[in-house]
């Protein structure tokens, strides 16, 4: 029995440091397609003073994720209380 393989991609971010070099950081979100493309300039966010925590903001993805989690919690709460 052979398994099907899926390739997942994660963006590698190069951030300039204070010494004139670069800090390499992997975006924590994995996708089935390579985005952004190599060499593309993208907006990143990170806490001040912690460039190693840099990530690409995905507002639509985060809104969908939190919406799904909120829906699941509401449905579980209704099921537990017997109101659903």
mmCIF file of N, CA and C in Angstrom:
data_model
loop_
_atom_site.group_PDB
_atom_site.id
_atom_site.type_symbol
_atom_site.label_atom_id
_atom_site.label_comp_id
_atom_site.label_asym_id
_atom_site.label_seq_id
_atom_site.Cartn_x
_atom_site.Cartn_y
_atom_site.Cartn_z
ATOM 1 N N UNK A 1 0.845 -1.173 0.000
ATOM 2 C CA UNK A 1 0.000 0.000 0.000
ATOM 3 C C UNK A 1 0.895 1.243 0.000
ATOM 4 N N UNK A 2 0.761 2.058 -1.003
ATOM 5 C CA UNK A 2 1.592 3.258 -1.055
ATOM 6 C C UNK A 2 0.776 4.471 -0.619
ATOM 7 N N UNK A 3 1.411 5.318 0.173
ATOM 8 C CA UNK A 3 0.740 6.525 0.641
ATOM 9 C C UNK A 3 0.924 7.667 -0.332
ATOM 10 N N UNK A 4 0.006 8.568 -0.292
ATOM 11 C CA UNK A 4 0.085 9.744 -1.156
ATOM 12 C C UNK A 4 0.831 10.830 -0.406
ATOM 13 N N UNK A 5 1.783 11.446 -1.050
ATOM 14 C CA UNK A 5 2.570 12.496 -0.422
ATOM 15 C C UNK A 5 2.055 13.859 -0.837
ATOM 16 N N UNK A 6 2.103 14.777 0.105
ATOM 17 C CA UNK A 6 1.740 16.164 -0.175
ATOM 18 C C UNK A 6 2.918 17.039 0.192
ATOM 19 N N UNK A 7 3.268 17.922 -0.701
ATOM 20 C CA UNK A 7 4.349 18.866 -0.429
ATOM 21 C C UNK A 7 3.744 20.121 0.177
ATOM 22 N N UNK A 8 4.320 20.572 1.282
ATOM 23 C CA UNK A 8 3.854 21.790 1.940
ATOM 24 C C UNK A 8 4.980 22.816 1.903
ATOM 25 N N UNK A 9 4.608 24.074 1.776
ATOM 26 C CA UNK A 9 5.573 25.168 1.678
ATOM 27 C C UNK A 9 5.414 26.130 2.855
ATOM 28 N N UNK A 10 6.526 26.710 3.259
ATOM 29 C CA UNK A 10 6.533 27.746 4.282
ATOM 30 C C UNK A 10 7.504 28.827 3.823
ATOM 31 N N UNK A 11 7.080 30.078 3.917
ATOM 32 C CA UNK A 11 7.932 31.182 3.459
ATOM 33 C C UNK A 11 9.152 31.322 4.364
ATOM 34 N N UNK A 12 10.287 31.573 3.756
ATOM 35 C CA UNK A 12 11.508 31.877 4.503
ATOM 36 C C UNK A 12 11.730 33.381 4.366
ATOM 37 N N UNK A 13 11.760 34.058 5.505
ATOM 38 C CA UNK A 13 11.884 35.513 5.524
ATOM 39 C C UNK A 13 13.323 35.893 5.863
ATOM 40 N N UNK A 14 13.889 36.828 5.117
ATOM 41 C CA UNK A 14 15.216 37.356 5.412
ATOM 42 C C UNK A 14 15.051 38.786 5.897
ATOM 43 N N UNK A 15 15.438 39.023 7.151
ATOM 44 C CA UNK A 15 15.306 40.347 7.755
ATOM 45 C C UNK A 15 16.678 40.930 8.019
ATOM 46 N N UNK A 16 16.888 42.194 7.662
ATOM 47 C CA UNK A 16 18.198 42.799 7.947
ATOM 48 C C UNK A 16 18.409 42.933 9.452
ATOM 49 N N UNK A 17 19.631 42.659 9.905
ATOM 50 C CA UNK A 17 19.946 42.855 11.322
ATOM 51 C C UNK A 17 20.813 44.099 11.494
ATOM 52 N N UNK A 18 21.172 44.407 12.715
ATOM 53 C CA UNK A 18 21.929 45.630 13.005
ATOM 54 C C UNK A 18 23.396 45.530 12.595
ATOM 55 N N UNK A 19 23.877 44.335 12.287
ATOM 56 C CA UNK A 19 25.277 44.133 11.912
ATOM 57 C C UNK A 19 25.491 44.154 10.409
ATOM 58 N N UNK A 20 24.438 44.424 9.642
ATOM 59 C CA UNK A 20 24.553 44.447 8.190
ATOM 60 C C UNK A 20 24.294 43.100 7.547
ATOM 61 N N UNK A 21 23.960 42.103 8.327
ATOM 62 C CA UNK A 21 23.643 40.778 7.805
ATOM 63 C C UNK A 21 22.142 40.581 7.753
ATOM 64 N N UNK A 22 21.752 39.321 7.725
ATOM 65 C CA UNK A 22 20.330 38.986 7.679
ATOM 66 C C UNK A 22 19.993 37.932 8.720
ATOM 67 N N UNK A 23 18.774 37.987 9.207
ATOM 68 C CA UNK A 23 18.226 36.971 10.087
ATOM 69 C C UNK A 23 17.241 36.165 9.242
ATOM 70 N N UNK A 24 17.364 34.836 9.276
ATOM 71 C CA UNK A 24 16.459 33.975 8.514
ATOM 72 C C UNK A 24 15.383 33.434 9.449
ATOM 73 N N UNK A 25 14.125 33.656 9.070
ATOM 74 C CA UNK A 25 12.987 33.227 9.883
ATOM 75 C C UNK A 25 12.002 32.493 8.978
ATOM 76 N N UNK A 26 11.462 31.372 9.459
ATOM 77 C CA UNK A 26 10.415 30.653 8.719
ATOM 78 C C UNK A 26 9.055 31.122 9.194
ATOM 79 N N UNK A 27 8.179 31.419 8.232
ATOM 80 C CA UNK A 27 6.809 31.773 8.570
ATOM 81 C C UNK A 27 6.129 30.521 9.127
ATOM 82 N N UNK A 28 5.396 30.637 10.239
ATOM 83 C CA UNK A 28 4.806 29.436 10.848
ATOM 84 C C UNK A 28 3.636 28.826 10.072
ATOM 85 N N UNK A 29 3.121 29.491 9.045
ATOM 86 C CA UNK A 29 1.992 28.959 8.284
ATOM 87 C C UNK A 29 2.497 28.168 7.085
ATOM 88 N N UNK A 30 2.067 26.919 6.973
ATOM 89 C CA UNK A 30 2.411 26.067 5.835
ATOM 90 C C UNK A 30 1.240 26.044 4.862
ATOM 91 N N UNK A 31 1.538 26.098 3.566
ATOM 92 C CA UNK A 31 0.506 26.077 2.537
ATOM 93 C C UNK A 31 0.871 25.030 1.476
ATOM 94 N N UNK A 32 -0.105 24.558 0.699
ATOM 95 C CA UNK A 32 0.193 23.573 -0.353
ATOM 96 C C UNK A 32 0.767 24.201 -1.621
ATOM 97 N N UNK A 33 0.966 25.507 -1.642
ATOM 98 C CA UNK A 33 1.531 26.161 -2.820
ATOM 99 C C UNK A 33 2.552 27.204 -2.358
ATOM 100 N N UNK A 34 3.598 27.427 -3.161
ATOM 101 C CA UNK A 34 4.656 28.353 -2.752
ATOM 102 C C UNK A 34 4.217 29.817 -2.848
ATOM 103 N N UNK A 35 3.920 30.402 -1.732
ATOM 104 C CA UNK A 35 3.545 31.809 -1.690
ATOM 105 C C UNK A 35 4.145 32.437 -0.458
ATOM 106 N N UNK A 36 4.693 33.582 -0.495
ATOM 107 C CA UNK A 36 4.971 34.403 -1.673
ATOM 108 C C UNK A 36 6.069 33.775 -2.530
ATOM 109 N N UNK A 37 6.164 34.237 -3.758
ATOM 110 C CA UNK A 37 7.183 33.702 -4.658
ATOM 111 C C UNK A 37 8.551 34.210 -4.236
ATOM 112 N N UNK A 38 9.573 33.489 -4.621
ATOM 113 C CA UNK A 38 10.945 33.853 -4.246
ATOM 114 C C UNK A 38 11.265 35.249 -4.755
ATOM 115 N N UNK A 39 11.778 36.087 -3.863
ATOM 116 C CA UNK A 39 12.165 37.443 -4.209
ATOM 117 C C UNK A 39 11.075 38.481 -4.037
ATOM 118 N N UNK A 40 9.851 38.053 -3.771
ATOM 119 C CA UNK A 40 8.742 38.989 -3.597
ATOM 120 C C UNK A 40 8.878 39.715 -2.261
ATOM 121 N N UNK A 41 8.668 41.024 -2.276
ATOM 122 C CA UNK A 41 8.682 41.802 -1.046
ATOM 123 C C UNK A 41 7.296 41.768 -0.435
ATOM 124 N N UNK A 42 7.219 41.387 0.840
ATOM 125 C CA UNK A 42 5.934 41.282 1.525
ATOM 126 C C UNK A 42 6.016 42.011 2.863
ATOM 127 N N UNK A 43 4.846 42.417 3.347
ATOM 128 C CA UNK A 43 4.769 43.052 4.656
ATOM 129 C C UNK A 43 4.879 41.961 5.721
ATOM 130 N N UNK A 44 5.652 42.238 6.757
ATOM 131 C CA UNK A 44 5.758 41.307 7.870
ATOM 132 C C UNK A 44 5.491 42.058 9.163
ATOM 133 N N UNK A 45 5.150 41.315 10.199
ATOM 134 C CA UNK A 45 4.957 41.900 11.519
ATOM 135 C C UNK A 45 5.747 41.072 12.524
ATOM 136 N N UNK A 46 6.219 41.750 13.584
ATOM 137 C CA UNK A 46 6.880 41.061 14.687
ATOM 138 C C UNK A 46 6.915 41.992 15.886
ATOM 139 N N UNK A 47 6.968 41.424 17.097
ATOM 140 C CA UNK A 47 7.079 42.279 18.276
ATOM 141 C C UNK A 47 8.386 43.070 18.225
ATOM 142 N N UNK A 48 8.347 44.309 18.658
ATOM 143 C CA UNK A 48 9.542 45.149 18.623
ATOM 144 C C UNK A 48 10.669 44.510 19.430
ATOM 145 N N UNK A 49 11.818 44.406 18.802
ATOM 146 C CA UNK A 49 12.975 43.812 19.449
ATOM 147 C C UNK A 49 13.067 42.306 19.295
ATOM 148 N N UNK A 50 12.086 41.675 18.634
ATOM 149 C CA UNK A 50 12.084 40.225 18.443
ATOM 150 C C UNK A 50 11.876 39.873 16.969
ATOM 151 N N UNK A 51 12.837 40.193 16.112
ATOM 152 C CA UNK A 51 12.655 39.887 14.689
ATOM 153 C C UNK A 51 12.570 38.387 14.409
ATOM 154 N N UNK A 52 13.081 37.561 15.321
ATOM 155 C CA UNK A 52 12.994 36.112 15.106
ATOM 156 C C UNK A 52 11.553 35.602 15.218
ATOM 157 N N UNK A 53 10.626 36.446 15.669
ATOM 158 C CA UNK A 53 9.209 36.079 15.750
ATOM 159 C C UNK A 53 8.416 36.683 14.585
ATOM 160 N N UNK A 54 9.103 37.043 13.524
ATOM 161 C CA UNK A 54 8.450 37.654 12.364
ATOM 162 C C UNK A 54 7.511 36.667 11.691
ATOM 163 N N UNK A 55 6.423 37.204 11.136
ATOM 164 C CA UNK A 55 5.463 36.401 10.381
ATOM 165 C C UNK A 55 4.771 37.291 9.370
ATOM 166 N N UNK A 56 4.173 36.665 8.389
ATOM 167 C CA UNK A 56 3.376 37.379 7.396
ATOM 168 C C UNK A 56 1.954 37.445 7.943
ATOM 169 N N UNK A 57 1.349 38.636 8.016
ATOM 170 C CA UNK A 57 -0.031 38.689 8.519
ATOM 171 C C UNK A 57 -1.002 38.135 7.475
ATOM 172 N N UNK A 58 -1.888 37.270 7.923
ATOM 173 C CA UNK A 58 -2.918 36.690 7.063
ATOM 174 C C UNK A 58 -4.271 37.018 7.699
ATOM 175 N N UNK A 59 -4.792 38.243 7.534
ATOM 176 C CA UNK A 59 -6.009 38.624 8.251
ATOM 177 C C UNK A 59 -7.243 37.800 7.871
ATOM 178 N N UNK A 60 -7.416 37.448 6.612
ATOM 179 C CA UNK A 60 -8.589 36.668 6.204
ATOM 180 C C UNK A 60 -8.507 35.259 6.783
ATOM 181 N N UNK A 61 -7.333 34.642 6.703
ATOM 182 C CA UNK A 61 -7.146 33.307 7.255
ATOM 183 C C UNK A 61 -7.406 33.307 8.757
ATOM 184 N N UNK A 62 -6.868 34.291 9.463
ATOM 185 C CA UNK A 62 -7.061 34.358 10.914
ATOM 186 C C UNK A 62 -8.531 34.587 11.263
ATOM 187 N N UNK A 63 -9.219 35.441 10.523
ATOM 188 C CA UNK A 63 -10.639 35.687 10.784
ATOM 189 C C UNK A 63 -11.444 34.403 10.584
ATOM 190 N N UNK A 64 -11.143 33.654 9.525
ATOM 191 C CA UNK A 64 -11.851 32.393 9.284
ATOM 192 C C UNK A 64 -11.539 31.377 10.380
ATOM 193 N N UNK A 65 -10.280 31.305 10.794
ATOM 194 C CA UNK A 65 -9.889 30.353 11.829
ATOM 195 C C UNK A 65 -10.588 30.672 13.150
ATOM 196 N N UNK A 66 -10.559 31.945 13.570
ATOM 197 C CA UNK A 66 -11.202 32.327 14.826
ATOM 198 C C UNK A 66 -12.716 32.200 14.729
ATOM 199 N N UNK A 67 -13.289 32.472 13.582
ATOM 200 C CA UNK A 67 -14.726 32.289 13.391
ATOM 201 C C UNK A 67 -15.120 30.824 13.532
ATOM 202 N N UNK A 68 -14.325 29.929 12.937
ATOM 203 C CA UNK A 68 -14.608 28.493 13.037
ATOM 204 C C UNK A 68 -14.458 28.009 14.473
ATOM 205 N N UNK A 69 -13.412 28.482 15.157
ATOM 206 C CA UNK A 69 -13.236 28.098 16.567
ATOM 207 C C UNK A 69 -14.385 28.618 17.431
ATOM 208 N N UNK A 70 -14.788 29.860 17.199
ATOM 209 C CA UNK A 70 -15.899 30.438 17.953
ATOM 210 C C UNK A 70 -17.179 29.657 17.722
ATOM 211 N N UNK A 71 -17.451 29.296 16.474
ATOM 212 C CA UNK A 71 -18.640 28.508 16.139
ATOM 213 C C UNK A 71 -18.600 27.155 16.853
ATOM 214 N N UNK A 72 -17.424 26.509 16.826
ATOM 215 C CA UNK A 72 -17.286 25.205 17.483
ATOM 216 C C UNK A 72 -17.534 25.321 18.982
ATOM 217 N N UNK A 73 -16.994 26.348 19.626
ATOM 218 C CA UNK A 73 -17.205 26.535 21.067
ATOM 219 C C UNK A 73 -18.677 26.774 21.382
ATOM 220 N N UNK A 74 -19.349 27.564 20.557
ATOM 221 C CA UNK A 74 -20.776 27.828 20.777
ATOM 222 C C UNK A 74 -21.569 26.531 20.636
ATOM 223 N N UNK A 75 -21.278 25.751 19.604
ATOM 224 C CA UNK A 75 -22.017 24.502 19.386
ATOM 225 C C UNK A 75 -21.749 23.503 20.516
ATOM 226 N N UNK A 76 -20.509 23.428 20.975
ATOM 227 C CA UNK A 76 -20.186 22.531 22.096
ATOM 228 C C UNK A 76 -20.901 23.012 23.358
ATOM 229 N N UNK A 77 -20.899 24.314 23.602
ATOM 230 C CA UNK A 77 -21.594 24.877 24.767
ATOM 231 C C UNK A 77 -23.086 24.591 24.726
ATOM 232 N N UNK A 78 -23.702 24.743 23.565
ATOM 233 C CA UNK A 78 -25.123 24.439 23.428
ATOM 234 C C UNK A 78 -25.413 22.953 23.641
ATOM 235 N N UNK A 79 -24.511 22.111 23.157
ATOM 236 C CA UNK A 79 -24.690 20.669 23.319
ATOM 237 C C UNK A 79 -24.549 20.268 24.796
ATOM 238 N N UNK A 80 -23.563 20.837 25.476
ATOM 239 C CA UNK A 80 -23.344 20.521 26.883
ATOM 240 C C UNK A 80 -24.513 20.978 27.754
ATOM 241 N N UNK A 81 -25.032 22.159 27.477
ATOM 242 C CA UNK A 81 -26.126 22.695 28.289
ATOM 243 C C UNK A 81 -27.485 22.138 27.880
ATOM 244 N N UNK A 82 -27.547 21.428 26.763
ATOM 245 C CA UNK A 82 -28.810 20.851 26.319
ATOM 246 C C UNK A 82 -29.708 21.827 25.605
ATOM 247 N N UNK A 83 -29.186 22.993 25.256
ATOM 248 C CA UNK A 83 -29.987 24.014 24.564
ATOM 249 C C UNK A 83 -29.933 23.855 23.041
ATOM 250 N N UNK A 84 -29.058 23.006 22.576
ATOM 251 C CA UNK A 84 -28.867 22.903 21.139
ATOM 252 C C UNK A 84 -29.451 21.756 20.521
#
